[in-house]
Short mmCIF file of C-alpha atoms and ligand atoms in Angstrom, two decimals:
data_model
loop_
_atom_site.label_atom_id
_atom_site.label_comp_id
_atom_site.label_asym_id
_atom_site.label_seq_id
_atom_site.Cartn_x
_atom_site.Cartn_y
_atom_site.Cartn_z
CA UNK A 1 -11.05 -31.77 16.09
CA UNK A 2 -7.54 -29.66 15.84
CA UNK A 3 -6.27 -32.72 13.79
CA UNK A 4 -9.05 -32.46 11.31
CA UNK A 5 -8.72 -29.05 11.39
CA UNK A 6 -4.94 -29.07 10.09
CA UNK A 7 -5.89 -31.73 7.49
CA UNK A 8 -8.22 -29.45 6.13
CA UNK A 9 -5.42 -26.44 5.86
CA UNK A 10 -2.76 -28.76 4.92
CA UNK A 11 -4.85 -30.56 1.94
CA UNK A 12 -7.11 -27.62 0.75
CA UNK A 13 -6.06 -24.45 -1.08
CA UNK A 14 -6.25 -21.77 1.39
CA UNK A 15 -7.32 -19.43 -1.10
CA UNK A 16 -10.03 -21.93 -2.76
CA UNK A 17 -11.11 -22.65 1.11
CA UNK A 18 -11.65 -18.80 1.12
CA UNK A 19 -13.67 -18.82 -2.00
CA UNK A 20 -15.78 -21.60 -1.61
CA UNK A 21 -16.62 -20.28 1.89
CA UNK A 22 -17.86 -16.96 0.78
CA UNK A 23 -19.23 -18.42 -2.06
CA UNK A 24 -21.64 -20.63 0.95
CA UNK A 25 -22.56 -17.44 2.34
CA UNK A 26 -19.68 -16.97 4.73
CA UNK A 27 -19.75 -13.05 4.92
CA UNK A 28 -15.96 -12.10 3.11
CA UNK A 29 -14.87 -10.42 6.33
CA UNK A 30 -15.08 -13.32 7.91
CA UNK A 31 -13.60 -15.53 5.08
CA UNK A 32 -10.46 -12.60 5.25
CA UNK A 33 -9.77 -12.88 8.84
CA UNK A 34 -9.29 -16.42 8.80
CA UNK A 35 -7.05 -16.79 5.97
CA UNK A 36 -4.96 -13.39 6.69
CA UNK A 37 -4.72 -14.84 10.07
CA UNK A 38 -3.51 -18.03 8.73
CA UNK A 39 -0.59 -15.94 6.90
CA UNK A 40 0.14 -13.00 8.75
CA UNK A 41 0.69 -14.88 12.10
CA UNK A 42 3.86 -16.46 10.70
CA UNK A 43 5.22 -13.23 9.48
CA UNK A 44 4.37 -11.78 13.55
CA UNK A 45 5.95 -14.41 14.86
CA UNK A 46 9.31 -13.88 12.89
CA UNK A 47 9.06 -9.94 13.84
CA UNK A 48 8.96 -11.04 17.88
CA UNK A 49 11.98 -13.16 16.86
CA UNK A 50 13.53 -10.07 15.30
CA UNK A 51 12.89 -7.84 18.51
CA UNK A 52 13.73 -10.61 20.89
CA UNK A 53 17.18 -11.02 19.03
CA UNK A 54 17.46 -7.38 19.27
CA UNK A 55 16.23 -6.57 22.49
CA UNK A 56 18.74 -9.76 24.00
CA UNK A 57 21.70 -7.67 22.57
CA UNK A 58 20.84 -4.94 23.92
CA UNK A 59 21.28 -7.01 27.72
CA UNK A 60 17.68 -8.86 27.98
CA UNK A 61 17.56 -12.06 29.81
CA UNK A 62 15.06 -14.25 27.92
CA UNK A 63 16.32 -17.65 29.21
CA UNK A 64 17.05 -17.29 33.00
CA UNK A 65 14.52 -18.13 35.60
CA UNK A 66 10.43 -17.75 35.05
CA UNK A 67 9.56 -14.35 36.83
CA UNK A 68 12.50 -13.07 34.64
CA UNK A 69 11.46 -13.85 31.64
CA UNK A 70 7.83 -13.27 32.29
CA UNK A 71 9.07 -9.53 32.88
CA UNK A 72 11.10 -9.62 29.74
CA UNK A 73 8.07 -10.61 27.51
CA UNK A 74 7.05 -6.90 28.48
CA UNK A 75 9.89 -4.95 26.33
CA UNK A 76 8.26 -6.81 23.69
CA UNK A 77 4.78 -6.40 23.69
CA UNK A 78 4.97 -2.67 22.96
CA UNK A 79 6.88 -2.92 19.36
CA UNK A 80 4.95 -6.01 18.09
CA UNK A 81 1.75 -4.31 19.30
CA UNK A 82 2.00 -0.78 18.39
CA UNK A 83 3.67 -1.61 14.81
CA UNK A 84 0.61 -4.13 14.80
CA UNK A 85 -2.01 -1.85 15.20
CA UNK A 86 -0.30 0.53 12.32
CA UNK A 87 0.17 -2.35 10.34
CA UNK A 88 -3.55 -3.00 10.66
CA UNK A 89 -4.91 0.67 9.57
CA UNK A 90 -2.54 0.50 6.47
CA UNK A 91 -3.77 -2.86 5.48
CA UNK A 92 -7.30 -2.23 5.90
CA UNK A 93 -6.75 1.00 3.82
CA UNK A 94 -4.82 -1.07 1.05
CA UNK A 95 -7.55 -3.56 0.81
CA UNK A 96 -10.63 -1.08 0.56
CA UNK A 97 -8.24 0.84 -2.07
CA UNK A 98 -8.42 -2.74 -4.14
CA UNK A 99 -12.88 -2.69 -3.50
CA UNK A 100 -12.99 -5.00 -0.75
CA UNK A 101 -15.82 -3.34 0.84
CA UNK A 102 -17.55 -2.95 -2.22
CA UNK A 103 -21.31 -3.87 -2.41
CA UNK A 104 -21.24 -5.89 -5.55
CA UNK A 105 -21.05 -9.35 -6.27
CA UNK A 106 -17.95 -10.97 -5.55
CA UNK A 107 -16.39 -13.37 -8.48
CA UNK A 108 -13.35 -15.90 -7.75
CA UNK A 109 -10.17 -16.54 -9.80
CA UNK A 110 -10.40 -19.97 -9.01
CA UNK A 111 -13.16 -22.50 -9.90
CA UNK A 112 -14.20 -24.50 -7.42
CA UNK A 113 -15.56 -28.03 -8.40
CA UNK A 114 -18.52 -29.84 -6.85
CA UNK A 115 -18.63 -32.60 -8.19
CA UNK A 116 -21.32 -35.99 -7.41
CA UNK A 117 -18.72 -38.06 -5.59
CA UNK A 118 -17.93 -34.73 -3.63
CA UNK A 119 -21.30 -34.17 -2.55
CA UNK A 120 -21.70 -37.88 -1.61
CA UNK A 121 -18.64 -38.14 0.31
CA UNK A 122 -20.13 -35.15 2.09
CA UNK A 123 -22.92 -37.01 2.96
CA UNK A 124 -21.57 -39.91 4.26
CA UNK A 125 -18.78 -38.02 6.27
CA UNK A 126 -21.73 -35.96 7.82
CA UNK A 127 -23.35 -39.53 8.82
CA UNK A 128 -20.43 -41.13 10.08
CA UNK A 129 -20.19 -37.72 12.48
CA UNK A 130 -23.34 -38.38 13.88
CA UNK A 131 -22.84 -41.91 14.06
CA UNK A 132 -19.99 -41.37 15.91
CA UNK A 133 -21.21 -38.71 18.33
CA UNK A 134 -24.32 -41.06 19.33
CA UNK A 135 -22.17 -43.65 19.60
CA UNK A 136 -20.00 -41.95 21.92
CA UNK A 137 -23.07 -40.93 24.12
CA UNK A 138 -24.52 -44.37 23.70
CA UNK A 139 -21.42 -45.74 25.35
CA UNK A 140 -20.80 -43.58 27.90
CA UNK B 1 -11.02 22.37 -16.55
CA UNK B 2 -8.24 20.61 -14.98
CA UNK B 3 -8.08 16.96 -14.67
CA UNK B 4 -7.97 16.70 -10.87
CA UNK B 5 -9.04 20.17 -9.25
CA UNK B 6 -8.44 20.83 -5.32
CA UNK B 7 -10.17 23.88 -4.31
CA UNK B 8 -10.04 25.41 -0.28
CA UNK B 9 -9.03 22.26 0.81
CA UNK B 10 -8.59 22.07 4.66
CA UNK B 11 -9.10 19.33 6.94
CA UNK B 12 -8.00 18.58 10.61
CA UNK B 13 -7.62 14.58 11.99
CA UNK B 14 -10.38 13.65 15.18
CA UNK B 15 -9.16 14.85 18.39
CA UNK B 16 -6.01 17.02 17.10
CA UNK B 17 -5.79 20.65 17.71
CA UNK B 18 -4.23 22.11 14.13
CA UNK B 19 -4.95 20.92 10.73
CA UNK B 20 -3.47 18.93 9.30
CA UNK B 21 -4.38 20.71 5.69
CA UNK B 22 -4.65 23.93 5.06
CA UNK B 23 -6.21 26.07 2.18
CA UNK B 24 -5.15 23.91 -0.62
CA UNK B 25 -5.67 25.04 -4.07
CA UNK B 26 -4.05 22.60 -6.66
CA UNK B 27 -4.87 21.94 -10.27
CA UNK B 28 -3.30 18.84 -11.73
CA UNK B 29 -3.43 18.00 -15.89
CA UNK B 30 -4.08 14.55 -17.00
CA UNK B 31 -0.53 13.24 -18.06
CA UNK B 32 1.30 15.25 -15.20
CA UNK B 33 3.92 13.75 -12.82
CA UNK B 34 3.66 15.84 -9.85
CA UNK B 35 6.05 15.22 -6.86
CA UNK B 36 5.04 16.50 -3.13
CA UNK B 37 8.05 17.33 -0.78
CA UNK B 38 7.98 18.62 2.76
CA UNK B 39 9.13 18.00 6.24
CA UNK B 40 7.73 15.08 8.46
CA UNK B 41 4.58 16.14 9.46
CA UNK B 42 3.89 18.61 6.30
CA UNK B 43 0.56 16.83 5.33
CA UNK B 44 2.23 14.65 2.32
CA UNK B 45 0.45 11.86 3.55
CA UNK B 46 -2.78 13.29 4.24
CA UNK B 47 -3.40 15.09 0.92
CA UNK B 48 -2.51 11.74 -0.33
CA UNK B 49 -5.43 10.45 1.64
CA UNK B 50 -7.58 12.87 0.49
CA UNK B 51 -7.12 12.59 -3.36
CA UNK B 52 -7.61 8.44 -2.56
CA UNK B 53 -11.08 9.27 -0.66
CA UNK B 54 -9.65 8.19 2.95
CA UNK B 55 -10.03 11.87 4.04
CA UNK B 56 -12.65 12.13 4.58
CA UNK B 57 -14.24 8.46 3.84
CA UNK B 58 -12.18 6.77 6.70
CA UNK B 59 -10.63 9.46 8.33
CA UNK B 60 -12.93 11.29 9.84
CA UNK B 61 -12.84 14.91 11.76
CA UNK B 62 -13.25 18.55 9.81
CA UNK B 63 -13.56 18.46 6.33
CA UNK B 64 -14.09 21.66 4.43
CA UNK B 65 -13.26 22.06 0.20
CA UNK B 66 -13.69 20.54 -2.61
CA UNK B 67 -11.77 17.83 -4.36
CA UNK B 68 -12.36 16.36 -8.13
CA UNK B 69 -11.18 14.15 -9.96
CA UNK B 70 -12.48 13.53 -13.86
CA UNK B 71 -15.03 16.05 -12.94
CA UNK B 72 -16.80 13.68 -9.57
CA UNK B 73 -16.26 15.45 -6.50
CA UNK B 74 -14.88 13.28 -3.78
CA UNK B 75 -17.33 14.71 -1.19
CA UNK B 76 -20.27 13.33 -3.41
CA UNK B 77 -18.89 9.81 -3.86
CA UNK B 78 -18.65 6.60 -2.11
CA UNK B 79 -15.29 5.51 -1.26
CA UNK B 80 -16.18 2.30 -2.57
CA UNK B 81 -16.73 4.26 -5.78
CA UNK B 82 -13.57 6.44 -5.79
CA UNK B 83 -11.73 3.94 -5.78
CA UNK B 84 -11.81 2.57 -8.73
CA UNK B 85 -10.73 5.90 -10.40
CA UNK B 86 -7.72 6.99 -7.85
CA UNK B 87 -5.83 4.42 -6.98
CA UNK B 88 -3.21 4.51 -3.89
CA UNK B 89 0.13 3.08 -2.95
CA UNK B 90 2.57 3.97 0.00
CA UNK B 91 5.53 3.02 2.01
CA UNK B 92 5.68 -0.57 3.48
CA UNK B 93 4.96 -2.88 0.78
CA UNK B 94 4.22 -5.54 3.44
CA UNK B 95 1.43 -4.21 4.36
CA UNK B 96 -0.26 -3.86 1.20
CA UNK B 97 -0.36 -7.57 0.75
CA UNK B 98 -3.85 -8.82 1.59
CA UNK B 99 -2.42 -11.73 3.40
CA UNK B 100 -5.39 -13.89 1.64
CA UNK B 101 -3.82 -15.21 -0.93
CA UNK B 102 -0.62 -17.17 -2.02
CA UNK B 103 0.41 -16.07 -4.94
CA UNK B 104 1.45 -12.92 -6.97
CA UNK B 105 -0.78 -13.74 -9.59
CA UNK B 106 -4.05 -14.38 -6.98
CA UNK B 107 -2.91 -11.34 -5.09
CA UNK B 108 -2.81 -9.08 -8.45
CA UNK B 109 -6.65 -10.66 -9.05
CA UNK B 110 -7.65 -9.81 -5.05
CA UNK B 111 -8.52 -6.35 -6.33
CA UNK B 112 -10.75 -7.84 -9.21
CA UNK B 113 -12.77 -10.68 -7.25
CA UNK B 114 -13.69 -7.94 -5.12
CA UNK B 115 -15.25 -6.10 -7.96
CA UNK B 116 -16.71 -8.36 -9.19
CA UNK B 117 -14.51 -8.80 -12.81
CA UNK B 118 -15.78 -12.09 -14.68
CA UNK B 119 -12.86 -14.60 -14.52
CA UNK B 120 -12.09 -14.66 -18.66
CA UNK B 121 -11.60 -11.29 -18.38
CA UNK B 122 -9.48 -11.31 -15.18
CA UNK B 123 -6.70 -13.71 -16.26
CA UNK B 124 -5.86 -11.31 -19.28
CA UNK B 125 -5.97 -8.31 -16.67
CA UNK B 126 -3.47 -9.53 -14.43
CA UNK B 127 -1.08 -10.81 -16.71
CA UNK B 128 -1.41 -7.21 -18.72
CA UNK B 129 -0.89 -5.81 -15.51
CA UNK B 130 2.13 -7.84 -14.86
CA UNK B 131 3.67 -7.28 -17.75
CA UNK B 132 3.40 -3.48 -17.41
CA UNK B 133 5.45 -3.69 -14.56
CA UNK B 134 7.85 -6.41 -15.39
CA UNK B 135 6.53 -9.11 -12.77
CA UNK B 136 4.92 -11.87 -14.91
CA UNK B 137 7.87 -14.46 -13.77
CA UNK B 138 7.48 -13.84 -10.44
CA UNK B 139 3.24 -15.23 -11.15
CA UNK B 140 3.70 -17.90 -9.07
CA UNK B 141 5.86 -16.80 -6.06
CA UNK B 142 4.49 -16.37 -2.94
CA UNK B 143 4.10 -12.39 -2.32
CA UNK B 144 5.78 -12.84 0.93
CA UNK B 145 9.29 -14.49 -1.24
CA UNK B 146 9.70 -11.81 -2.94
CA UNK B 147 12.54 -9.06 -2.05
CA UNK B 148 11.46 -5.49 -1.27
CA UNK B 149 11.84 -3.73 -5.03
CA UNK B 150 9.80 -6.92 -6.03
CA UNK B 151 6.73 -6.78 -3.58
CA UNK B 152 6.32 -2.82 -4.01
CA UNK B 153 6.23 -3.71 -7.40
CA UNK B 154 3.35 -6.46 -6.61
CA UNK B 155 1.13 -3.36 -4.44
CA UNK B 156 1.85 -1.20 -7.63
CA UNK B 157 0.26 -3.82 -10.04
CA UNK B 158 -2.49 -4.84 -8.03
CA UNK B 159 -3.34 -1.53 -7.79
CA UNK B 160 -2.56 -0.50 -11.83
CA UNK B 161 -5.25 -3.63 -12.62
CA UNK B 162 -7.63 -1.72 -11.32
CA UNK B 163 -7.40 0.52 -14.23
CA UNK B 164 -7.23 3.81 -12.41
CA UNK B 165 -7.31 7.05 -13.85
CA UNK B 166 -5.02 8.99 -10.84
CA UNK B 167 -2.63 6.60 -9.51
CA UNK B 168 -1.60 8.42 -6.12
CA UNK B 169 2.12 6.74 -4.48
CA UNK B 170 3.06 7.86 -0.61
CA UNK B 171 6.85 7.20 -0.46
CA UNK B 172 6.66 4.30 -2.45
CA UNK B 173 10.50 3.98 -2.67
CA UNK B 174 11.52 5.14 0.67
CA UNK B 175 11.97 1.03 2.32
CA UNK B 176 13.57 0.69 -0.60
CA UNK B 177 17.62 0.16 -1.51
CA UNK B 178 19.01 1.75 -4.48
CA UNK B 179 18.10 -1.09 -6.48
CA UNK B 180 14.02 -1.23 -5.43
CA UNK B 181 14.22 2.01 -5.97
CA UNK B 182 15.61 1.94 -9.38
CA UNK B 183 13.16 -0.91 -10.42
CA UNK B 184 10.15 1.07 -8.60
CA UNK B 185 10.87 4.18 -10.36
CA UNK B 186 11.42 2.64 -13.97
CA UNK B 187 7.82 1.42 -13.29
CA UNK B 188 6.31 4.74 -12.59
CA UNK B 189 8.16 6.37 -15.64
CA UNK B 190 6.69 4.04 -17.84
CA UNK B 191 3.06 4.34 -16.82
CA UNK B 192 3.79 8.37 -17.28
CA UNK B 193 5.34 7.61 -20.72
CA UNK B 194 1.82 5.98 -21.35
CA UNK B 195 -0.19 9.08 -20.04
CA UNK B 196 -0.95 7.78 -16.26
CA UNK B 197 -1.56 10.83 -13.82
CA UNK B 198 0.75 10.77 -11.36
CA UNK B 199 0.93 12.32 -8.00
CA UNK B 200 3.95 11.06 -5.96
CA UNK B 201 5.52 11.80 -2.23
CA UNK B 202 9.53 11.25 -3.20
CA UNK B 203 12.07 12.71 -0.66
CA UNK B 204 15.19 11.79 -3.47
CA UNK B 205 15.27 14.96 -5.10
CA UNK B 206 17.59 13.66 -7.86
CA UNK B 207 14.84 11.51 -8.62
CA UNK B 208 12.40 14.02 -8.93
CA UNK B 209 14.51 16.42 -10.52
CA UNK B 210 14.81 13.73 -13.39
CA UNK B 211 10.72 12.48 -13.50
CA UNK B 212 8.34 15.23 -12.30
CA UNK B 213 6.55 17.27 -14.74
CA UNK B 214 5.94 19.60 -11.32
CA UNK B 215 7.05 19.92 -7.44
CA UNK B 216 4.92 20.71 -4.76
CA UNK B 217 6.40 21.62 -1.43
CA UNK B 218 4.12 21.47 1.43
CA UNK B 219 4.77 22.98 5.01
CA UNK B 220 2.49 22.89 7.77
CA UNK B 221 -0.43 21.67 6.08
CA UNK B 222 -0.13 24.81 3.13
CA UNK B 223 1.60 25.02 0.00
CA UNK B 224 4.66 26.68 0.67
CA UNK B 225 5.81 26.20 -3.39
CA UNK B 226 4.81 25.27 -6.22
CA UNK B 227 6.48 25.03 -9.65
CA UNK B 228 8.93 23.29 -11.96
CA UNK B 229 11.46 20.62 -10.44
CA UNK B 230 14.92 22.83 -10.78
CA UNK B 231 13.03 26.45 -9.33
CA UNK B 232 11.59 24.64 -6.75
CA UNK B 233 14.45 22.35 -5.64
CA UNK B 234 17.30 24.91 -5.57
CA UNK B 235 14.89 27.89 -4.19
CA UNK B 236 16.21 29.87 -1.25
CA UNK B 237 12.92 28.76 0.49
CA UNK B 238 12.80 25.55 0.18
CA UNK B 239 15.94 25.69 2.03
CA UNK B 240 14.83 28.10 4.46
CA UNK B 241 11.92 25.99 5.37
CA UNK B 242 14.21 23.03 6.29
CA UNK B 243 13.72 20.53 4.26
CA UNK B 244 16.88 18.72 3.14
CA UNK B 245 17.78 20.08 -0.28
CA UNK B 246 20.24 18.03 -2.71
CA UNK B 247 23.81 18.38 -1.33
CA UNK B 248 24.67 19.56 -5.18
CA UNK B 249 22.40 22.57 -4.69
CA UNK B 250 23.73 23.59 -1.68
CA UNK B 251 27.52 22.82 -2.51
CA UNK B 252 26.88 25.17 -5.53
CA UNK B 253 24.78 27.40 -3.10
CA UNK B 254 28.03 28.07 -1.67
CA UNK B 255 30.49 28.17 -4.40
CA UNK B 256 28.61 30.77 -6.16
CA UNK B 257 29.01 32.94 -3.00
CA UNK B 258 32.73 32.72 -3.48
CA UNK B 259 32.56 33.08 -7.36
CA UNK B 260 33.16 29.50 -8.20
CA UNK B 261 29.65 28.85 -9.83
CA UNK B 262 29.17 31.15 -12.81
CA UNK B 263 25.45 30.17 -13.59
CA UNK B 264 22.25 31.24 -13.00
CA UNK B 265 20.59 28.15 -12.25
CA UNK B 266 21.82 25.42 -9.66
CA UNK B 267 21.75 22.10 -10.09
CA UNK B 268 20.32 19.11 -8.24
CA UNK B 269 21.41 16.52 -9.67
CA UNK B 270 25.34 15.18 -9.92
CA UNK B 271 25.16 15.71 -13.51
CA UNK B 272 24.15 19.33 -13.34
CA UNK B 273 26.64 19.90 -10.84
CA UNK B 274 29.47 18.60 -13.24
CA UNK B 275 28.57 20.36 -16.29
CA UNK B 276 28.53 23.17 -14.27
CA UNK B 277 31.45 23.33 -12.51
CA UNK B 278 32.78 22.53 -15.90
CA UNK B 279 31.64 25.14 -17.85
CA UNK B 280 34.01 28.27 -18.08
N1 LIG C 301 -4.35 9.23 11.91
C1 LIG C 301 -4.03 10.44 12.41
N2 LIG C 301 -4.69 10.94 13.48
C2 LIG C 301 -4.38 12.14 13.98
N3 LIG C 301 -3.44 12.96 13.49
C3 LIG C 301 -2.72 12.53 12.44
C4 LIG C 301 -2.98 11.25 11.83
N4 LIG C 301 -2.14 11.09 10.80
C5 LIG C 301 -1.39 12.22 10.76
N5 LIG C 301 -1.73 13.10 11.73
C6 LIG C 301 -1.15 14.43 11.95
O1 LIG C 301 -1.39 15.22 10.80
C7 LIG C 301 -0.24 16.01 10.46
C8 LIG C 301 0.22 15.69 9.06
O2 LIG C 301 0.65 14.34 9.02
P1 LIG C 301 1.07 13.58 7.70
O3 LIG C 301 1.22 12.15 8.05
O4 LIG C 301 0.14 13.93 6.61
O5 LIG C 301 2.50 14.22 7.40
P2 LIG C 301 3.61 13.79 6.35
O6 LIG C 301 3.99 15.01 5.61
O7 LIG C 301 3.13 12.63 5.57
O8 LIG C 301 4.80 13.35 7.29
P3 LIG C 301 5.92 12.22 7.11
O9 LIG C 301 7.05 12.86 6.35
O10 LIG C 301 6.31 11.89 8.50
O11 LIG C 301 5.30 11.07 6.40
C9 LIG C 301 0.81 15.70 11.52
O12 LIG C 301 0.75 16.73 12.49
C10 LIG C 301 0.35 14.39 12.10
O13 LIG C 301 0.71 14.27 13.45
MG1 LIG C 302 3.75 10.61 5.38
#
């Protein structure tokens, strides 16, 4: 399941994942949180790096024993948090400036092809699920 | 009738005890570059929130005034709809990156899916857009590759393709080093040069002294001045009221205690201050 999850993201364009989603009825909220999620995580991440690096030289011990370090996740929480929950009200406020909540009907940069073969590859993939599943009842 | 009118404007955030605006009376002509100065905590911000529609759209608490832009009063609009005619920019460029897309051209065309724009007509809009601000090479780049000058420059055009008629920038240039700043500035100059409305938060007063058709200094939620860039930049209040003035006005401040500056007017900018100094 996770590994056919990360062949999905790793062989579809995020942004034409995004698109074709909505364009299936997927509310654009949704479709939003999934792919922002998908991008902004990596840039969080590298901002705990940056307060780790700069909370260790100010004296915090981030590699000693467990109860240590537990306690010196806690210096850390309140920065990526707090600048989190900013960061959130100023995005949400850039994106309705660019219409994201408005009402009409969405249009996509990109076109998205469904073609024949796709929609019979769908079809078979979809079978071969169910095969599987029963088959993994049936056997146990 | 002026091209954005603010009339009584006052408005106080949820669950704070002063306002954060107070009486605000402003009239703004298309064209104008008008800068907004103050001290942290003046209400720059929030009148900037106010001519976008987030006060009191998305911001809620006590709203009392009027506010119109092109004639359509803010109070009587959807946000969705004010939008598309004010359009809003501010510090961290960052955070003005949807985060759904992967490049600067998809990012630029965000805006546009969401209204809706046909995709013939969107292609053309974005690179149009682009080239306005000088970031059609950088079409393919991810936005998060790009350095700081360069991504405020990306919020700026995907707001610009929205074709609005107020563009409204919140310390646009303030994350930036001397060379963002430079490129974020020659940006905003053009669009004036082509008759964009401007209303900007700027805290380099050389800057301003050199763009802004008009300065607006706020303090405590009022307008403590309002006028042209050299009276209100080298006014005795303005310095009285705390706000860091240019260090050329105040060096001259002083010399012209002591003699040493013969003019009337004092400078702001470095230029100013030499010619000045120079002349007998
Ligand atoms: N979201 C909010 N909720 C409650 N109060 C707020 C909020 N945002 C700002 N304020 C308050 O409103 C007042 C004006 O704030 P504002 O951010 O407009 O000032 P500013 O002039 O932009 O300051 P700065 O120079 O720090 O950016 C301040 O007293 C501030 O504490
Ligand atoms: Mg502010």
């Amino acid at each position: 399941m996770v590994s056919s999850f990360a062949i999905l993201l790793l062989t579809t364009h995020p942004s034409e994942l995004m698109s074709d989603l909505t364009r299936r009825g997927l509310p654009a909220q949704f479709a939003y949180v999934i792919i922002s999620t998908l991008q902004i995580l990596p840039q969080m991440q590298a901002k705990a790096q940056t307060i780790i690096a700069a909370q260790r030289s100010r004296g915090l011990d981030t590699e000693s024993t467990f109860i240590k370090r537990v306690s010196s996740v806690v210096p850390l929480v309140g920065p990526l948090v707090f600048g989190s929950l900013v960061e959130v009200e100023e995005r949400a406020i850039a994106i309705e400036a660019r219409g994201f909540t408005s009402q009409k009907q969405k249009t996509s940069l990109h076109e998205i092809s469904d073609r024949t073969i796709d929609k019979i590859l769908r079809w078979i993939f979809t079978l071969f699920v169910i095969f599987s599943i029963t088959l993994n009842i049936w056997l146990s | 009738m002026a091209f954005v009118n603010i009339k009584n404007l006052n408005y106080q955030y949820p669950l704070t005890k002063t306002p954060a605006l107070r009486d605000i009376n402003l009239q703004i002509n298309q064209g104008e570059f008008i800068s907004i100065i103050g001290a942290n905590g003046a209400g720059k911000s929030t009148l900037c929130y106010a001519l976008a529609g987030f006060v009191p759209h998305f911001f809620k608490g006590e709203f009392s005034g009027t506010i119109e832009v092109a004639g359509v009063e803010s109070n009587k609009s959807t946000l969705e709809e004010w939008v598309l005619n004010v359009g809003l920019a501010f510090q961290n460029p960052f955070n003005q990156i949807s985060g759904a897309k992967y490049s600067v051209f998809e990012e630029i065309a965000f805006g546009l899916e969401n209204i809706g724009v046909p995709r013939e007509q969107m292609k053309s809009r974005v690179e149009e857009a682009m080239q306005l601000t000088g970031i059609s090479h950088l079409a393919d780049r991810s936005p998060y590759s790009l350095s700081g000058g360069q991504q405020q420059r990306l919020a700026l055009t995907s707001i610009l393709v929205m074709q609005p008629k107020l563009l409204v920038l919140d310390e646009p240039t303030s994350q930036m080093d001397p060379i963002g700043t430079r490129e974020v500035f020659g940006v905003i100059h053009k669009l004036t040069q082509n008759g964009m409305t401007v209303v900007m938060v700027e805290h380099k007063v050389e800057w301003i002294a050199n763009f802004a058709t008009r300065v607006v200094a706020l303090k405590d939620g009022s307008v403590l001045l309002e006028g042209k860039p050299n009276e209100v930049l080298t006014s005795d209040a303005l310095m009285e009221s705390g706000f860091g003035v240019s260090r050329y006005t105040s060096t001259a401040r002083e010399a012209k205690k002591q003699g040493l500056w013969k003019k009337e007017k004092l400078p702001v900018t470095l230029s100013e201050a030499a010619e000045g100094f120079n002349s007998k």
